[in-house]
């Protein structure tokens, strides 16, 4: 799949991801220990291989990661649990990523949203950012 085959995309994506983390100093991952709150990330991705890769990378950096494989399942988790960051794919079953971003922002959730997708055109980016994503 194109998403992880483009070295520039990977570099850009991780740069955006790290910038979001730096902007939220209180969310910086800490070594696991008593009394330490770890950053909780929801990965919304229907491709199992990509979801597993993201989960592995983030878990190895001491983040708590949960995965939803469609937009409606993600929404059900968002209303119940507090997430520090949402990583959302655009092309999802049941509720697409753009609609999920809009729903999250319409309900006044403030956590950062990072869109993770192979779609990289300026038009797609504008739609994602207009929907409420913090980075595309």
PDB file of N, CA, C and O in Angstrom, residues 52-115:
ATOM      1  N   UNK A  52      -1.968  -2.495  13.120  1.00  0.00           N
ATOM      2  CA  UNK A  52      -0.994  -3.242  13.926  1.00  0.00           C
ATOM      3  C   UNK A  52       0.362  -2.541  13.953  1.00  0.00           C
ATOM      4  O   UNK A  52       1.018  -2.491  14.995  1.00  0.00           O
ATOM      5  N   UNK A  53       0.795  -2.021  12.807  1.00  0.00           N
ATOM      6  CA  UNK A  53       2.074  -1.316  12.736  1.00  0.00           C
ATOM      7  C   UNK A  53       2.064  -0.073  13.618  1.00  0.00           C
ATOM      8  O   UNK A  53       2.984   0.149  14.409  1.00  0.00           O
ATOM      9  N   UNK A  54       1.002   0.740  13.505  1.00  0.00           N
ATOM     10  CA  UNK A  54       0.891   1.941  14.330  1.00  0.00           C
ATOM     11  C   UNK A  54       0.841   1.582  15.817  1.00  0.00           C
ATOM     12  O   UNK A  54       1.485   2.231  16.645  1.00  0.00           O
ATOM     13  N   UNK A  55       0.084   0.550  16.142  1.00  0.00           N
ATOM     14  CA  UNK A  55      -0.020   0.116  17.534  1.00  0.00           C
ATOM     15  C   UNK A  55       1.334  -0.309  18.069  1.00  0.00           C
ATOM     16  O   UNK A  55       1.723   0.066  19.184  1.00  0.00           O
ATOM     17  N   UNK A  56       2.068  -1.058  17.295  1.00  0.00           N
ATOM     18  CA  UNK A  56       3.401  -1.522  17.706  1.00  0.00           C
ATOM     19  C   UNK A  56       4.344  -0.343  17.928  1.00  0.00           C
ATOM     20  O   UNK A  56       5.013  -0.253  18.966  1.00  0.00           O
ATOM     21  N   UNK A  57       4.401   0.552  16.979  1.00  0.00           N
ATOM     22  CA  UNK A  57       5.296   1.711  17.077  1.00  0.00           C
ATOM     23  C   UNK A  57       4.948   2.555  18.293  1.00  0.00           C
ATOM     24  O   UNK A  57       5.818   2.927  19.084  1.00  0.00           O
ATOM     25  N   UNK A  58       3.672   2.863  18.463  1.00  0.00           N
ATOM     26  CA  UNK A  58       3.256   3.741  19.554  1.00  0.00           C
ATOM     27  C   UNK A  58       3.372   3.063  20.914  1.00  0.00           C
ATOM     28  O   UNK A  58       3.796   3.688  21.892  1.00  0.00           O
ATOM     29  N   UNK A  59       3.017   1.793  20.991  1.00  0.00           N
ATOM     30  CA  UNK A  59       3.133   1.060  22.254  1.00  0.00           C
ATOM     31  C   UNK A  59       4.584   0.964  22.709  1.00  0.00           C
ATOM     32  O   UNK A  59       4.876   1.055  23.904  1.00  0.00           O
ATOM     33  N   UNK A  60       5.496   0.787  21.762  1.00  0.00           N
ATOM     34  CA  UNK A  60       6.920   0.721  22.096  1.00  0.00           C
ATOM     35  C   UNK A  60       7.466   2.054  22.609  1.00  0.00           C
ATOM     36  O   UNK A  60       8.549   2.100  23.186  1.00  0.00           O
ATOM     37  N   UNK A  61       6.698   3.125  22.389  1.00  0.00           N
ATOM     38  CA  UNK A  61       7.078   4.446  22.891  1.00  0.00           C
ATOM     39  C   UNK A  61       6.306   4.801  24.170  1.00  0.00           C
ATOM     40  O   UNK A  61       6.217   5.957  24.557  1.00  0.00           O
ATOM     41  N   UNK A  62       5.700   3.791  24.793  1.00  0.00           N
ATOM     42  CA  UNK A  62       4.967   3.932  26.063  1.00  0.00           C
ATOM     43  C   UNK A  62       3.643   4.690  25.946  1.00  0.00           C
ATOM     44  O   UNK A  62       3.195   5.303  26.915  1.00  0.00           O
ATOM     45  N   UNK A  63       3.011   4.641  24.776  1.00  0.00           N
ATOM     46  CA  UNK A  63       1.668   5.179  24.636  1.00  0.00           C
ATOM     47  C   UNK A  63       0.667   4.046  24.851  1.00  0.00           C
ATOM     48  O   UNK A  63       0.941   2.892  24.517  1.00  0.00           O
ATOM     49  N   UNK A  64      -0.487   4.384  25.384  1.00  0.00           N
ATOM     50  CA  UNK A  64      -1.584   3.428  25.492  1.00  0.00           C
ATOM     51  C   UNK A  64      -2.373   3.561  24.196  1.00  0.00           C
ATOM     52  O   UNK A  64      -2.811   4.657  23.845  1.00  0.00           O
ATOM     53  N   UNK A  65      -2.552   2.464  23.476  1.00  0.00           N
ATOM     54  CA  UNK A  65      -3.170   2.506  22.152  1.00  0.00           C
ATOM     55  C   UNK A  65      -4.394   1.603  22.114  1.00  0.00           C
ATOM     56  O   UNK A  65      -4.343   0.455  22.560  1.00  0.00           O
ATOM     57  N   UNK A  66      -5.478   2.150  21.579  1.00  0.00           N
ATOM     58  CA  UNK A  66      -6.666   1.361  21.274  1.00  0.00           C
ATOM     59  C   UNK A  66      -6.954   1.530  19.794  1.00  0.00           C
ATOM     60  O   UNK A  66      -6.607   2.554  19.199  1.00  0.00           O
ATOM     61  N   UNK A  67      -7.597   0.533  19.203  1.00  0.00           N
ATOM     62  CA  UNK A  67      -7.878   0.546  17.771  1.00  0.00           C
ATOM     63  C   UNK A  67      -9.367   0.364  17.538  1.00  0.00           C
ATOM     64  O   UNK A  67     -10.005  -0.481  18.170  1.00  0.00           O
ATOM     65  N   UNK A  68      -9.898   1.162  16.619  1.00  0.00           N
ATOM     66  CA  UNK A  68     -11.259   0.981  16.116  1.00  0.00           C
ATOM     67  C   UNK A  68     -11.137   0.789  14.612  1.00  0.00           C
ATOM     68  O   UNK A  68     -10.384   1.510  13.948  1.00  0.00           O
ATOM     69  N   UNK A  69     -11.866  -0.185  14.062  1.00  0.00           N
ATOM     70  CA  UNK A  69     -11.706  -0.467  12.627  1.00  0.00           C
ATOM     71  C   UNK A  69     -12.775   0.165  11.748  1.00  0.00           C
ATOM     72  O   UNK A  69     -12.810  -0.077  10.549  1.00  0.00           O
ATOM     73  N   UNK A  70     -13.647   0.987  12.331  1.00  0.00           N
ATOM     74  CA  UNK A  70     -14.574   1.780  11.525  1.00  0.00           C
ATOM     75  C   UNK A  70     -14.949   3.041  12.308  1.00  0.00           C
ATOM     76  O   UNK A  70     -14.710   3.135  13.511  1.00  0.00           O
ATOM     77  N   UNK A  71     -15.537   4.003  11.609  1.00  0.00           N
ATOM     78  CA  UNK A  71     -15.841   5.292  12.227  1.00  0.00           C
ATOM     79  C   UNK A  71     -16.872   5.224  13.336  1.00  0.00           C
ATOM     80  O   UNK A  71     -16.751   5.932  14.345  1.00  0.00           O
ATOM     81  N   UNK A  72     -17.882   4.395  13.182  1.00  0.00           N
ATOM     82  CA  UNK A  72     -18.911   4.285  14.223  1.00  0.00           C
ATOM     83  C   UNK A  72     -18.342   3.646  15.490  1.00  0.00           C
ATOM     84  O   UNK A  72     -18.650   4.076  16.606  1.00  0.00           O
ATOM     85  N   UNK A  73     -17.511   2.621  15.331  1.00  0.00           N
ATOM     86  CA  UNK A  73     -16.874   1.998  16.495  1.00  0.00           C
ATOM     87  C   UNK A  73     -15.981   3.022  17.203  1.00  0.00           C
ATOM     88  O   UNK A  73     -15.936   3.066  18.440  1.00  0.00           O
ATOM     89  N   UNK A  74     -15.292   3.844  16.433  1.00  0.00           N
ATOM     90  CA  UNK A  74     -14.454   4.887  17.018  1.00  0.00           C
ATOM     91  C   UNK A  74     -15.306   5.869  17.813  1.00  0.00           C
ATOM     92  O   UNK A  74     -14.957   6.230  18.946  1.00  0.00           O
ATOM     93  N   UNK A  75     -16.420   6.287  17.243  1.00  0.00           N
ATOM     94  CA  UNK A  75     -17.288   7.236  17.933  1.00  0.00           C
ATOM     95  C   UNK A  75     -17.780   6.657  19.266  1.00  0.00           C
ATOM     96  O   UNK A  75     -17.809   7.365  20.285  1.00  0.00           O
ATOM     97  N   UNK A  76     -18.146   5.401  19.251  1.00  0.00           N
ATOM     98  CA  UNK A  76     -18.613   4.756  20.486  1.00  0.00           C
ATOM     99  C   UNK A  76     -17.524   4.773  21.560  1.00  0.00           C
ATOM    100  O   UNK A  76     -17.829   4.941  22.750  1.00  0.00           O
ATOM    101  N   UNK A  77     -16.273   4.615  21.169  1.00  0.00           N
ATOM    102  CA  UNK A  77     -15.167   4.681  22.127  1.00  0.00           C
ATOM    103  C   UNK A  77     -14.909   6.117  22.584  1.00  0.00           C
ATOM    104  O   UNK A  77     -14.650   6.365  23.768  1.00  0.00           O
ATOM    105  N   UNK A  78     -14.979   7.062  21.675  1.00  0.00           N
ATOM    106  CA  UNK A  78     -14.689   8.468  21.986  1.00  0.00           C
ATOM    107  C   UNK A  78     -15.648   9.014  23.036  1.00  0.00           C
ATOM    108  O   UNK A  78     -15.238   9.765  23.928  1.00  0.00           O
ATOM    109  N   UNK A  79     -16.919   8.641  22.961  1.00  0.00           N
ATOM    110  CA  UNK A  79     -17.892   9.182  23.924  1.00  0.00           C
ATOM    111  C   UNK A  79     -17.758   8.540  25.305  1.00  0.00           C
ATOM    112  O   UNK A  79     -18.263   9.081  26.285  1.00  0.00           O
ATOM    113  N   UNK A  80     -17.076   7.404  25.391  1.00  0.00           N
ATOM    114  CA  UNK A  80     -16.939   6.713  26.671  1.00  0.00           C
ATOM    115  C   UNK A  80     -15.578   6.987  27.324  1.00  0.00           C
ATOM    116  O   UNK A  80     -15.495   7.164  28.535  1.00  0.00           O
ATOM    117  N   UNK A  81     -14.509   7.022  26.538  1.00  0.00           N
ATOM    118  CA  UNK A  81     -13.152   7.132  27.071  1.00  0.00           C
ATOM    119  C   UNK A  81     -12.528   8.473  26.707  1.00  0.00           C
ATOM    120  O   UNK A  81     -12.885   9.087  25.704  1.00  0.00           O
ATOM    121  N   UNK A  82     -11.575   8.894  27.516  1.00  0.00           N
ATOM    122  CA  UNK A  82     -10.825  10.125  27.247  1.00  0.00           C
ATOM    123  C   UNK A  82      -9.563   9.783  26.472  1.00  0.00           C
ATOM    124  O   UNK A  82      -8.696   9.067  26.986  1.00  0.00           O
ATOM    125  N   UNK A  83      -9.467  10.310  25.259  1.00  0.00           N
ATOM    126  CA  UNK A  83      -8.276  10.103  24.437  1.00  0.00           C
ATOM    127  C   UNK A  83      -7.502  11.405  24.354  1.00  0.00           C
ATOM    128  O   UNK A  83      -8.080  12.495  24.317  1.00  0.00           O
ATOM    129  N   UNK A  84      -6.189  11.279  24.282  1.00  0.00           N
ATOM    130  CA  UNK A  84      -5.318  12.435  24.155  1.00  0.00           C
ATOM    131  C   UNK A  84      -5.028  12.768  22.699  1.00  0.00           C
ATOM    132  O   UNK A  84      -4.603  13.885  22.393  1.00  0.00           O
ATOM    133  N   UNK A  85      -5.234  11.795  21.813  1.00  0.00           N
ATOM    134  CA  UNK A  85      -4.964  11.982  20.395  1.00  0.00           C
ATOM    135  C   UNK A  85      -5.759  10.960  19.604  1.00  0.00           C
ATOM    136  O   UNK A  85      -5.895   9.815  20.024  1.00  0.00           O
ATOM    137  N   UNK A  86      -6.294  11.417  18.456  1.00  0.00           N
ATOM    138  CA  UNK A  86      -6.960  10.511  17.516  1.00  0.00           C
ATOM    139  C   UNK A  86      -6.131  10.461  16.239  1.00  0.00           C
ATOM    140  O   UNK A  86      -5.778  11.506  15.687  1.00  0.00           O
ATOM    141  N   UNK A  87      -5.807   9.257  15.779  1.00  0.00           N
ATOM    142  CA  UNK A  87      -5.167   9.050  14.475  1.00  0.00           C
ATOM    143  C   UNK A  87      -6.235   8.420  13.596  1.00  0.00           C
ATOM    144  O   UNK A  87      -6.646   7.286  13.842  1.00  0.00           O
ATOM    145  N   UNK A  88      -6.691   9.135  12.585  1.00  0.00           N
ATOM    146  CA  UNK A  88      -7.859   8.707  11.815  1.00  0.00           C
ATOM    147  C   UNK A  88      -7.530   8.565  10.337  1.00  0.00           C
ATOM    148  O   UNK A  88      -7.011   9.499   9.711  1.00  0.00           O
ATOM    149  N   UNK A  89      -7.882   7.414   9.776  1.00  0.00           N
ATOM    150  CA  UNK A  89      -7.828   7.197   8.338  1.00  0.00           C
ATOM    151  C   UNK A  89      -9.067   7.851   7.729  1.00  0.00           C
ATOM    152  O   UNK A  89     -10.089   8.015   8.407  1.00  0.00           O
ATOM    153  N   UNK A  90      -9.014   8.207   6.472  1.00  0.00           N
ATOM    154  CA  UNK A  90     -10.159   8.843   5.817  1.00  0.00           C
ATOM    155  C   UNK A  90     -11.149   7.807   5.297  1.00  0.00           C
ATOM    156  O   UNK A  90     -12.352   7.927   5.493  1.00  0.00           O
ATOM    157  N   UNK A  91     -10.657   6.790   4.643  1.00  0.00           N
ATOM    158  CA  UNK A  91     -11.525   5.788   4.025  1.00  0.00           C
ATOM    159  C   UNK A  91     -11.822   4.695   5.035  1.00  0.00           C
ATOM    160  O   UNK A  91     -11.012   3.793   5.249  1.00  0.00           O
ATOM    161  N   UNK A  92     -12.989   4.801   5.671  1.00  0.00           N
ATOM    162  CA  UNK A  92     -13.404   3.861   6.701  1.00  0.00           C
ATOM    163  C   UNK A  92     -14.808   3.353   6.411  1.00  0.00           C
ATOM    164  O   UNK A  92     -15.623   4.077   5.845  1.00  0.00           O
ATOM    165  N   UNK A  93     -15.120   2.138   6.852  1.00  0.00           N
ATOM    166  CA  UNK A  93     -16.496   1.668   6.736  1.00  0.00           C
ATOM    167  C   UNK A  93     -17.392   2.347   7.781  1.00  0.00           C
ATOM    168  O   UNK A  93     -16.909   2.868   8.779  1.00  0.00           O
ATOM    169  N   UNK A  94     -18.676   2.335   7.529  1.00  0.00           N
ATOM    170  CA  UNK A  94     -19.749   2.810   8.405  1.00  0.00           C
ATOM    171  C   UNK A  94     -19.778   4.319   8.625  1.00  0.00           C
ATOM    172  O   UNK A  94     -20.846   4.909   8.589  1.00  0.00           O
ATOM    173  N   UNK A  95     -18.653   4.943   8.875  1.00  0.00           N
ATOM    174  CA  UNK A  95     -18.566   6.400   9.026  1.00  0.00           C
ATOM    175  C   UNK A  95     -17.158   6.797   8.609  1.00  0.00           C
ATOM    176  O   UNK A  95     -16.183   6.383   9.233  1.00  0.00           O
ATOM    177  N   UNK A  96     -17.052   7.571   7.533  1.00  0.00           N
ATOM    178  CA  UNK A  96     -15.727   7.915   7.016  1.00  0.00           C
ATOM    179  C   UNK A  96     -14.991   8.853   7.975  1.00  0.00           C
ATOM    180  O   UNK A  96     -15.593   9.464   8.864  1.00  0.00           O
ATOM    181  N   UNK A  97     -13.694   8.977   7.787  1.00  0.00           N
ATOM    182  CA  UNK A  97     -12.857   9.763   8.675  1.00  0.00           C
ATOM    183  C   UNK A  97     -13.209  11.244   8.713  1.00  0.00           C
ATOM    184  O   UNK A  97     -13.138  11.876   9.767  1.00  0.00           O
ATOM    185  N   UNK A  98     -13.594  11.816   7.572  1.00  0.00           N
ATOM    186  CA  UNK A  98     -13.979  13.233   7.531  1.00  0.00           C
ATOM    187  C   UNK A  98     -15.232  13.455   8.368  1.00  0.00           C
ATOM    188  O   UNK A  98     -15.309  14.389   9.174  1.00  0.00           O
ATOM    189  N   UNK A  99     -16.223  12.583   8.199  1.00  0.00           N
ATOM    190  CA  UNK A  99     -17.461  12.701   8.987  1.00  0.00           C
ATOM    191  C   UNK A  99     -17.191  12.496  10.470  1.00  0.00           C
ATOM    192  O   UNK A  99     -17.795  13.161  11.317  1.00  0.00           O
ATOM    193  N   UNK A 100     -16.278  11.594  10.795  1.00  0.00           N
ATOM    194  CA  UNK A 100     -15.915  11.375  12.192  1.00  0.00           C
ATOM    195  C   UNK A 100     -15.263  12.629  12.771  1.00  0.00           C
ATOM    196  O   UNK A 100     -15.596  13.054  13.887  1.00  0.00           O
ATOM    197  N   UNK A 101     -14.344  13.243  12.032  1.00  0.00           N
ATOM    198  CA  UNK A 101     -13.721  14.501  12.485  1.00  0.00           C
ATOM    199  C   UNK A 101     -14.789  15.552  12.754  1.00  0.00           C
ATOM    200  O   UNK A 101     -14.764  16.223  13.798  1.00  0.00           O
ATOM    201  N   UNK A 102     -15.723  15.712  11.829  1.00  0.00           N
ATOM    202  CA  UNK A 102     -16.792  16.697  12.007  1.00  0.00           C
ATOM    203  C   UNK A 102     -17.628  16.401  13.244  1.00  0.00           C
ATOM    204  O   UNK A 102     -17.985  17.301  13.994  1.00  0.00           O
ATOM    205  N   UNK A 103     -17.945  15.135  13.459  1.00  0.00           N
ATOM    206  CA  UNK A 103     -18.751  14.753  14.612  1.00  0.00           C
ATOM    207  C   UNK A 103     -18.001  15.036  15.912  1.00  0.00           C
ATOM    208  O   UNK A 103     -18.585  15.545  16.876  1.00  0.00           O
ATOM    209  N   UNK A 104     -16.727  14.696  15.936  1.00  0.00           N
ATOM    210  CA  UNK A 104     -15.917  14.941  17.134  1.00  0.00           C
ATOM    211  C   UNK A 104     -15.918  16.429  17.469  1.00  0.00           C
ATOM    212  O   UNK A 104     -16.144  16.832  18.615  1.00  0.00           O
ATOM    213  N   UNK A 105     -15.670  17.270  16.468  1.00  0.00           N
ATOM    214  CA  UNK A 105     -15.617  18.724  16.707  1.00  0.00           C
ATOM    215  C   UNK A 105     -17.006  19.295  17.004  1.00  0.00           C
ATOM    216  O   UNK A 105     -17.137  20.191  17.841  1.00  0.00           O
ATOM    217  N   UNK A 106     -18.050  18.775  16.378  1.00  0.00           N
ATOM    218  CA  UNK A 106     -19.419  19.255  16.637  1.00  0.00           C
ATOM    219  C   UNK A 106     -19.839  18.997  18.079  1.00  0.00           C
ATOM    220  O   UNK A 106     -20.647  19.739  18.642  1.00  0.00           O
ATOM    221  N   UNK A 107     -19.275  17.964  18.681  1.00  0.00           N
ATOM    222  CA  UNK A 107     -19.570  17.639  20.078  1.00  0.00           C
ATOM    223  C   UNK A 107     -18.542  18.249  21.032  1.00  0.00           C
ATOM    224  O   UNK A 107     -18.472  17.891  22.198  1.00  0.00           O
ATOM    225  N   UNK A 108     -17.743  19.166  20.503  1.00  0.00           N
ATOM    226  CA  UNK A 108     -16.817  19.989  21.280  1.00  0.00           C
ATOM    227  C   UNK A 108     -15.681  19.221  21.950  1.00  0.00           C
ATOM    228  O   UNK A 108     -15.163  19.646  22.977  1.00  0.00           O
ATOM    229  N   UNK A 109     -15.280  18.096  21.382  1.00  0.00           N
ATOM    230  CA  UNK A 109     -14.081  17.410  21.865  1.00  0.00           C
ATOM    231  C   UNK A 109     -12.865  18.183  21.360  1.00  0.00           C
ATOM    232  O   UNK A 109     -12.830  18.609  20.215  1.00  0.00           O
ATOM    233  N   UNK A 110     -11.879  18.340  22.228  1.00  0.00           N
ATOM    234  CA  UNK A 110     -10.722  19.188  21.914  1.00  0.00           C
ATOM    235  C   UNK A 110      -9.433  18.434  21.635  1.00  0.00           C
ATOM    236  O   UNK A 110      -8.414  19.043  21.340  1.00  0.00           O
ATOM    237  N   UNK A 111      -9.441  17.086  21.745  1.00  0.00           N
ATOM    238  CA  UNK A 111      -8.187  16.364  21.540  1.00  0.00           C
ATOM    239  C   UNK A 111      -7.681  16.575  20.114  1.00  0.00           C
ATOM    240  O   UNK A 111      -8.466  16.769  19.197  1.00  0.00           O
ATOM    241  N   UNK A 112      -6.352  16.561  19.933  1.00  0.00           N
ATOM    242  CA  UNK A 112      -5.812  16.707  18.583  1.00  0.00           C
ATOM    243  C   UNK A 112      -6.222  15.524  17.696  1.00  0.00           C
ATOM    244  O   UNK A 112      -6.358  14.394  18.177  1.00  0.00           O
ATOM    245  N   UNK A 113      -6.425  15.835  16.424  1.00  0.00           N
ATOM    246  CA  UNK A 113      -6.756  14.813  15.428  1.00  0.00           C
ATOM    247  C   UNK A 113      -5.709  14.880  14.328  1.00  0.00           C
ATOM    248  O   UNK A 113      -5.482  15.926  13.733  1.00  0.00           O
ATOM    249  N   UNK A 114      -5.085  13.734  14.077  1.00  0.00           N
ATOM    250  CA  UNK A 114      -4.109  13.610  12.998  1.00  0.00           C
ATOM    251  C   UNK A 114      -4.674  12.640  11.975  1.00  0.00           C
ATOM    252  O   UNK A 114      -4.987  11.502  12.314  1.00  0.00           O
ATOM    253  N   UNK A 115      -4.841  13.102  10.754  1.00  0.00           N
ATOM    254  CA  UNK A 115      -5.347  12.247   9.679  1.00  0.00           C
ATOM    255  C   UNK A 115      -4.185  11.449   9.109  1.00  0.00           C
ATOM    256  O   UNK A 115      -3.143  12.003   8.759  1.00  0.00           O
TER     257      UNK A 115
END
